[in-house]
CSV table of C-alpha atoms in Angstrom, one decimal:
chain,number,residue,atom,x,y,z
A,1,MET,CA,14.5,17.0,-2.8
A,2,ALA,CA,14.0,13.3,-1.7
A,3,VAL,CA,10.5,12.6,-0.6
A,4,LYS,CA,9.3,9.2,0.7
A,5,ILE,CA,5.8,8.3,-0.2
A,6,ALA,CA,4.1,6.1,2.3
A,7,LYS,CA,1.9,3.2,1.1
A,8,PRO,CA,1.0,-0.4,2.4
A,9,ASP,CA,3.2,-3.1,1.5
A,10,THR,CA,0.3,-4.7,-0.2
A,11,HIS,CA,0.0,-1.7,-2.6
A,12,LYS,CA,1.6,-2.5,-6.0
A,13,ARG,CA,1.9,0.9,-7.2
A,14,SER,CA,5.1,2.6,-7.6
A,15,TYR,CA,5.3,6.6,-6.6
A,16,SER,CA,8.0,9.1,-7.2
A,17,PHE,CA,8.0,12.8,-6.2
A,18,LEU,CA,9.4,15.6,-8.3
A,19,GLU,CA,9.3,19.3,-8.8
A,20,LEU,CA,9.6,21.3,-11.9
A,21,ASP,CA,11.7,24.3,-12.4
A,22,ASN,CA,8.7,26.4,-12.3
A,23,GLY,CA,7.8,25.4,-8.4
A,24,LEU,CA,4.9,22.9,-9.5
A,25,LYS,CA,5.3,19.7,-7.4
A,26,ALA,CA,3.9,16.4,-8.6
A,27,VAL,CA,3.4,12.8,-7.3
A,28,VAL,CA,3.6,10.4,-10.2
A,29,GLY,CA,2.3,6.9,-9.9
A,30,SER,CA,2.7,4.1,-12.0
A,31,ASP,CA,0.9,0.9,-12.1
A,32,PRO,CA,2.6,-1.5,-15.0
A,33,GLU,CA,-0.8,-3.5,-15.0
A,34,CYS,CA,-3.2,-0.7,-15.8
A,35,ASP,CA,-4.1,0.4,-19.4
A,36,THR,CA,-5.4,3.8,-18.6
A,37,ALA,CA,-3.8,6.9,-17.3
A,38,GLY,CA,-5.1,10.1,-15.6
A,39,ALA,CA,-3.6,13.2,-13.9
A,40,ALA,CA,-5.1,15.8,-11.5
A,41,LEU,CA,-3.9,19.0,-10.7
A,42,CYS,CA,-4.5,20.8,-7.4
A,43,VAL,CA,-4.1,24.5,-7.1
A,44,ASN,CA,-3.6,26.1,-3.7
A,45,VAL,CA,-6.5,28.9,-4.1
A,46,GLY,CA,-10.1,28.5,-3.7
A,47,MET,CA,-13.2,30.4,-3.2
A,48,CYS,CA,-12.2,31.3,0.7
A,49,HIS,CA,-9.3,33.2,-1.1
A,50,GLU,CA,-11.7,35.7,-3.2
A,51,LYS,CA,-11.8,39.3,-2.6
A,52,LYS,CA,-15.7,40.4,-1.1
A,53,ASP,CA,-16.2,42.4,-4.2
A,54,LEU,CA,-15.4,39.4,-6.5
A,55,PRO,CA,-17.3,36.5,-5.4
A,56,GLY,CA,-17.2,33.6,-7.4
A,57,LEU,CA,-14.0,34.4,-9.1
A,58,ALA,CA,-12.2,31.0,-8.4
A,59,HIS,CA,-15.3,28.8,-9.8
A,60,PHE,CA,-15.2,31.2,-12.9
A,61,LEU,CA,-11.4,30.8,-13.6
A,62,GLU,CA,-11.8,27.1,-12.9
A,63,HIS,CA,-14.1,26.8,-15.9
A,64,MET,CA,-11.8,29.3,-18.1
A,65,LEU,CA,-9.4,26.6,-18.1
A,66,PHE,CA,-11.4,24.5,-20.5
A,67,THR,CA,-12.6,27.5,-22.6
A,68,GLY,CA,-9.6,27.4,-25.1
A,69,THR,CA,-5.8,27.3,-25.5
A,70,LYS,CA,-3.3,27.9,-28.4
A,71,LYS,CA,-3.6,24.0,-29.6
A,72,PHE,CA,-7.4,24.1,-28.6
A,73,PRO,CA,-8.5,27.5,-29.4
A,74,LYS,CA,-12.3,26.9,-30.0
A,75,GLU,CA,-14.8,26.1,-27.1
A,76,GLY,CA,-15.3,22.8,-26.3
A,77,GLU,CA,-12.4,21.6,-28.7
A,78,TYR,CA,-10.3,20.2,-25.7
A,79,HIS,CA,-13.1,18.3,-24.3
A,80,GLU,CA,-14.0,16.8,-27.8
A,81,PHE,CA,-10.5,15.7,-28.1
A,82,ILE,CA,-10.4,14.1,-24.9
A,83,GLN,CA,-13.7,12.2,-25.2
A,84,GLN,CA,-12.8,11.2,-28.9
A,85,ASN,CA,-9.5,9.3,-26.9
A,86,GLY,CA,-11.6,7.8,-24.4
A,87,GLY,CA,-10.9,10.3,-21.6
A,88,MET,CA,-12.8,12.8,-19.6
A,89,ALA,CA,-11.9,16.1,-17.9
A,90,ASN,CA,-13.4,18.0,-15.1
A,91,ALA,CA,-12.8,20.2,-12.1
A,92,TYR,CA,-14.0,21.6,-8.7
A,93,THR,CA,-13.5,24.3,-6.2
A,94,THR,CA,-13.6,24.2,-2.6
A,95,CYS,CA,-12.8,26.6,-0.1
A,96,TYR,CA,-9.3,26.5,-0.2
A,97,PHE,CA,-8.2,24.7,-3.4
A,98,THR,CA,-9.2,23.9,-7.0
A,99,ASN,CA,-8.8,20.5,-8.3
A,100,TYR,CA,-8.7,19.6,-12.1
A,101,MET,CA,-9.0,15.9,-13.5
A,102,PHE,CA,-7.9,14.8,-16.5
């Protein structure tokens, strides 16, 4: 799928669009003069998608992403790793989506 990403002529960064085999769509930006990297993941589910008998589920699941994985099983271990390497991670939930920033 060819996607043209509109940007002003004065904008130095280059962008490309890709879709992974699992359906995840991503926009990748590159700036050769930048010495840091970042990523954001926007999930198309937010608090307005919750069932009435499960209020707060989207926000709860937002926090669950950072509680442990196979690679970082202990609580807070992922955040510690990110911080030790000069980074940060955060997230927020709105009515229609949840955004994770790394």
